[in-house]
Amino acid sequence: MDQTFEKRKKVIYDFICDDFYVPMKLKELAILLQVPKEQRNELKKVMDSLESEGKVRVSSKGKYVKNNNYKKYSKDNNVEQEKRKSLYDIMELAS
């Protein structure tokens, strides 16, 4: 079962990475991939797993997209936090 789950993850991730992929909601993916309604919860588990790994993200409109900026975003976020920390230090020294 675990091997099947990993294979599904790979197939879906490869599909999302394709240049012709258009961001879709879970229901749209299920229809395109011909996943029966009874098995949509399995598709949801696969998508949740890909999202938790940082490979895909859900847009503000609820569509699954490849997460190109996952590491970059984390790095930029850390830089931004360091800038804020430095500003707080400067403000404390000035008072």
mmCIF file with all atom_site columns, C-alpha atoms in Angstrom:
data_model
loop_
_atom_site.group_PDB
_atom_site.id
_atom_site.type_symbol
_atom_site.label_atom_id
_atom_site.label_alt_id
_atom_site.label_comp_id
_atom_site.label_asym_id
_atom_site.label_entity_id
_atom_site.label_seq_id
_atom_site.pdbx_PDB_ins_code
_atom_site.Cartn_x
_atom_site.Cartn_y
_atom_site.Cartn_z
_atom_site.occupancy
_atom_site.B_iso_or_equiv
_atom_site.pdbx_formal_charge
_atom_site.auth_seq_id
_atom_site.auth_comp_id
_atom_site.auth_asym_id
_atom_site.auth_atom_id
_atom_site.pdbx_PDB_model_num
ATOM 1  C CA . MET A 1 1  ? 0.000   0.000  0.000   1.00 0.00 ? 1  MET A CA 1
ATOM 2  C CA . ASP A 1 2  ? 2.800   2.439  0.916   1.00 0.00 ? 2  ASP A CA 1
ATOM 3  C CA . GLN A 1 3  ? 4.517   1.723  -2.395  1.00 0.00 ? 3  GLN A CA 1
ATOM 4  C CA . THR A 1 4  ? 1.293   2.553  -4.240  1.00 0.00 ? 4  THR A CA 1
ATOM 5  C CA . PHE A 1 5  ? 0.955   5.805  -2.296  1.00 0.00 ? 5  PHE A CA 1
ATOM 6  C CA . GLU A 1 6  ? 4.515   6.879  -3.188  1.00 0.00 ? 6  GLU A CA 1
ATOM 7  C CA . LYS A 1 7  ? 3.947   5.984  -6.839  1.00 0.00 ? 7  LYS A CA 1
ATOM 8  C CA . ARG A 1 8  ? 0.776   8.087  -6.913  1.00 0.00 ? 8  ARG A CA 1
ATOM 9  C CA . LYS A 1 9  ? 2.647   10.994 -5.349  1.00 0.00 ? 9  LYS A CA 1
ATOM 10 C CA . LYS A 1 10 ? 5.346   10.795 -8.002  1.00 0.00 ? 10 LYS A CA 1
ATOM 11 C CA . VAL A 1 11 ? 2.865   10.588 -10.889 1.00 0.00 ? 11 VAL A CA 1
ATOM 12 C CA . ILE A 1 12 ? 0.833   13.540 -9.609  1.00 0.00 ? 12 ILE A CA 1
ATOM 13 C CA . TYR A 1 13 ? 3.921   15.634 -8.831  1.00 0.00 ? 13 TYR A CA 1
ATOM 14 C CA . ASP A 1 14 ? 5.343   14.953 -12.306 1.00 0.00 ? 14 ASP A CA 1
ATOM 15 C CA . PHE A 1 15 ? 1.990   16.014 -13.746 1.00 0.00 ? 15 PHE A CA 1
ATOM 16 C CA . ILE A 1 16 ? 2.013   19.269 -11.762 1.00 0.00 ? 16 ILE A CA 1
ATOM 17 C CA . CYS A 1 17 ? 5.613   19.971 -12.838 1.00 0.00 ? 17 CYS A CA 1
ATOM 18 C CA . ASP A 1 18 ? 4.697   19.650 -16.525 1.00 0.00 ? 18 ASP A CA 1
ATOM 19 C CA . ASP A 1 19 ? 4.912   22.902 -18.508 1.00 0.00 ? 19 ASP A CA 1
ATOM 20 C CA . PHE A 1 20 ? 1.343   22.441 -19.733 1.00 0.00 ? 20 PHE A CA 1
ATOM 21 C CA . TYR A 1 21 ? -0.147  22.029 -16.240 1.00 0.00 ? 21 TYR A CA 1
ATOM 22 C CA . VAL A 1 22 ? -2.780  24.607 -15.340 1.00 0.00 ? 22 VAL A CA 1
ATOM 23 C CA . PRO A 1 23 ? -3.456  25.124 -11.599 1.00 0.00 ? 23 PRO A CA 1
ATOM 24 C CA . MET A 1 24 ? -6.536  23.158 -10.521 1.00 0.00 ? 24 MET A CA 1
ATOM 25 C CA . LYS A 1 25 ? -8.665  22.544 -7.472  1.00 0.00 ? 25 LYS A CA 1
ATOM 26 C CA . LEU A 1 26 ? -8.839  19.079 -5.946  1.00 0.00 ? 26 LEU A CA 1
ATOM 27 C CA . LYS A 1 27 ? -12.161 18.315 -7.639  1.00 0.00 ? 27 LYS A CA 1
ATOM 28 C CA . GLU A 1 28 ? -10.782 19.374 -11.036 1.00 0.00 ? 28 GLU A CA 1
ATOM 29 C CA . LEU A 1 29 ? -7.719  17.156 -10.545 1.00 0.00 ? 29 LEU A CA 1
ATOM 30 C CA . ALA A 1 30 ? -9.965  14.258 -9.560  1.00 0.00 ? 30 ALA A CA 1
ATOM 31 C CA . ILE A 1 31 ? -12.082 14.669 -12.684 1.00 0.00 ? 31 ILE A CA 1
ATOM 32 C CA . LEU A 1 32 ? -9.075  14.977 -14.984 1.00 0.00 ? 32 LEU A CA 1
ATOM 33 C CA . LEU A 1 33 ? -7.349  11.971 -13.400 1.00 0.00 ? 33 LEU A CA 1
ATOM 34 C CA . GLN A 1 34 ? -10.637 10.038 -13.409 1.00 0.00 ? 34 GLN A CA 1
ATOM 35 C CA . VAL A 1 35 ? -10.570 9.404  -9.663  1.00 0.00 ? 35 VAL A CA 1
ATOM 36 C CA . PRO A 1 36 ? -13.954 8.026  -8.515  1.00 0.00 ? 36 PRO A CA 1
ATOM 37 C CA . LYS A 1 37 ? -15.765 10.016 -5.829  1.00 0.00 ? 37 LYS A CA 1
ATOM 38 C CA . GLU A 1 38 ? -15.230 7.159  -3.381  1.00 0.00 ? 38 GLU A CA 1
ATOM 39 C CA . GLN A 1 39 ? -11.440 7.521  -3.743  1.00 0.00 ? 39 GLN A CA 1
ATOM 40 C CA . ARG A 1 40 ? -11.136 11.315 -3.603  1.00 0.00 ? 40 ARG A CA 1
ATOM 41 C CA . ASN A 1 41 ? -10.075 11.127 0.013   1.00 0.00 ? 41 ASN A CA 1
ATOM 42 C CA . GLU A 1 42 ? -7.023  9.146  -1.144  1.00 0.00 ? 42 GLU A CA 1
ATOM 43 C CA . LEU A 1 43 ? -6.222  11.868 -3.675  1.00 0.00 ? 43 LEU A CA 1
ATOM 44 C CA . LYS A 1 44 ? -6.590  14.442 -0.880  1.00 0.00 ? 44 LYS A CA 1
ATOM 45 C CA . LYS A 1 45 ? -4.091  12.488 1.245   1.00 0.00 ? 45 LYS A CA 1
ATOM 46 C CA . VAL A 1 46 ? -1.601  12.449 -1.643  1.00 0.00 ? 46 VAL A CA 1
ATOM 47 C CA . MET A 1 47 ? -2.002  16.190 -2.189  1.00 0.00 ? 47 MET A CA 1
ATOM 48 C CA . ASP A 1 48 ? -1.695  16.900 1.547   1.00 0.00 ? 48 ASP A CA 1
ATOM 49 C CA . SER A 1 49 ? 1.508   14.869 1.629   1.00 0.00 ? 49 SER A CA 1
ATOM 50 C CA . LEU A 1 50 ? 2.975   16.778 -1.330  1.00 0.00 ? 50 LEU A CA 1
ATOM 51 C CA . GLU A 1 51 ? 1.982   20.034 0.336   1.00 0.00 ? 51 GLU A CA 1
ATOM 52 C CA . SER A 1 52 ? 3.541   19.065 3.680   1.00 0.00 ? 52 SER A CA 1
ATOM 53 C CA . GLU A 1 53 ? 6.781   18.189 1.850   1.00 0.00 ? 53 GLU A CA 1
ATOM 54 C CA . GLY A 1 54 ? 6.768   21.663 0.306   1.00 0.00 ? 54 GLY A CA 1
ATOM 55 C CA . LYS A 1 55 ? 6.551   20.370 -3.255  1.00 0.00 ? 55 LYS A CA 1
ATOM 56 C CA . VAL A 1 56 ? 3.166   21.923 -3.973  1.00 0.00 ? 56 VAL A CA 1
ATOM 57 C CA . ARG A 1 57 ? 1.115   24.659 -2.378  1.00 0.00 ? 57 ARG A CA 1
ATOM 58 C CA . VAL A 1 58 ? -2.496  25.704 -2.480  1.00 0.00 ? 58 VAL A CA 1
ATOM 59 C CA . SER A 1 59 ? -3.112  29.141 -3.945  1.00 0.00 ? 59 SER A CA 1
ATOM 60 C CA . SER A 1 60 ? -5.460  31.677 -2.379  1.00 0.00 ? 60 SER A CA 1
ATOM 61 C CA . LYS A 1 61 ? -8.082  30.419 -4.834  1.00 0.00 ? 61 LYS A CA 1
ATOM 62 C CA . GLY A 1 62 ? -7.688  26.833 -3.618  1.00 0.00 ? 62 GLY A CA 1
ATOM 63 C CA . LYS A 1 63 ? -5.736  25.587 -6.622  1.00 0.00 ? 63 LYS A CA 1
ATOM 64 C CA . TYR A 1 64 ? -2.708  23.310 -6.441  1.00 0.00 ? 64 TYR A CA 1
ATOM 65 C CA . VAL A 1 65 ? 0.480   24.750 -7.929  1.00 0.00 ? 65 VAL A CA 1
ATOM 66 C CA . LYS A 1 66 ? 4.123   23.710 -7.913  1.00 0.00 ? 66 LYS A CA 1
ATOM 67 C CA . ASN A 1 67 ? 5.949   25.420 -5.076  1.00 0.00 ? 67 ASN A CA 1
ATOM 68 C CA . ASN A 1 68 ? 8.944   26.882 -6.925  1.00 0.00 ? 68 ASN A CA 1
ATOM 69 C CA . ASN A 1 69 ? 9.842   29.355 -4.204  1.00 0.00 ? 69 ASN A CA 1
ATOM 70 C CA . TYR A 1 70 ? 9.638   27.151 -1.131  1.00 0.00 ? 70 TYR A CA 1
ATOM 71 C CA . LYS A 1 71 ? 13.322  27.332 -0.184  1.00 0.00 ? 71 LYS A CA 1
ATOM 72 C CA . LYS A 1 72 ? 13.764  30.815 -1.592  1.00 0.00 ? 72 LYS A CA 1
ATOM 73 C CA . TYR A 1 73 ? 10.786  32.065 0.380   1.00 0.00 ? 73 TYR A CA 1
ATOM 74 C CA . SER A 1 74 ? 12.123  30.558 3.593   1.00 0.00 ? 74 SER A CA 1
ATOM 75 C CA . LYS A 1 75 ? 15.517  32.165 2.996   1.00 0.00 ? 75 LYS A CA 1
ATOM 76 C CA . ASP A 1 76 ? 13.981  35.551 2.174   1.00 0.00 ? 76 ASP A CA 1
ATOM 77 C CA . ASN A 1 77 ? 11.755  35.284 5.213   1.00 0.00 ? 77 ASN A CA 1
ATOM 78 C CA . ASN A 1 78 ? 14.786  34.660 7.449   1.00 0.00 ? 78 ASN A CA 1
ATOM 79 C CA . VAL A 1 79 ? 16.582  37.656 5.944   1.00 0.00 ? 79 VAL A CA 1
ATOM 80 C CA . GLU A 1 80 ? 13.511  39.806 6.579   1.00 0.00 ? 80 GLU A CA 1
ATOM 81 C CA . GLN A 1 81 ? 13.357  38.623 10.193  1.00 0.00 ? 81 GLN A CA 1
ATOM 82 C CA . GLU A 1 82 ? 17.050  39.465 10.655  1.00 0.00 ? 82 GLU A CA 1
ATOM 83 C CA . LYS A 1 83 ? 16.439  42.973 9.286   1.00 0.00 ? 83 LYS A CA 1
ATOM 84 C CA . ARG A 1 84 ? 13.579  43.482 11.733  1.00 0.00 ? 84 ARG A CA 1
ATOM 85 C CA . LYS A 1 85 ? 15.700  42.161 14.572  1.00 0.00 ? 85 LYS A CA 1
ATOM 86 C CA . SER A 1 86 ? 18.491  44.590 13.643  1.00 0.00 ? 86 SER A CA 1
ATOM 87 C CA . LEU A 1 87 ? 16.027  47.503 13.567  1.00 0.00 ? 87 LEU A CA 1
ATOM 88 C CA . TYR A 1 88 ? 14.792  46.593 17.034  1.00 0.00 ? 88 TYR A CA 1
ATOM 89 C CA . ASP A 1 89 ? 18.371  46.454 18.301  1.00 0.00 ? 89 ASP A CA 1
ATOM 90 C CA . ILE A 1 90 ? 19.097  49.900 16.847  1.00 0.00 ? 90 ILE A CA 1
ATOM 91 C CA . MET A 1 91 ? 15.924  51.346 18.364  1.00 0.00 ? 91 MET A CA 1
ATOM 92 C CA . GLU A 1 92 ? 16.857  49.917 21.792  1.00 0.00 ? 92 GLU A CA 1
ATOM 93 C CA . LEU A 1 93 ? 20.349  51.434 21.602  1.00 0.00 ? 93 LEU A CA 1
ATOM 94 C CA . ALA A 1 94 ? 18.923  54.814 20.620  1.00 0.00 ? 94 ALA A CA 1
ATOM 95 C CA . SER A 1 95 ? 16.593  54.979 23.638  1.00 0.00 ? 95 SER A CA 1
#
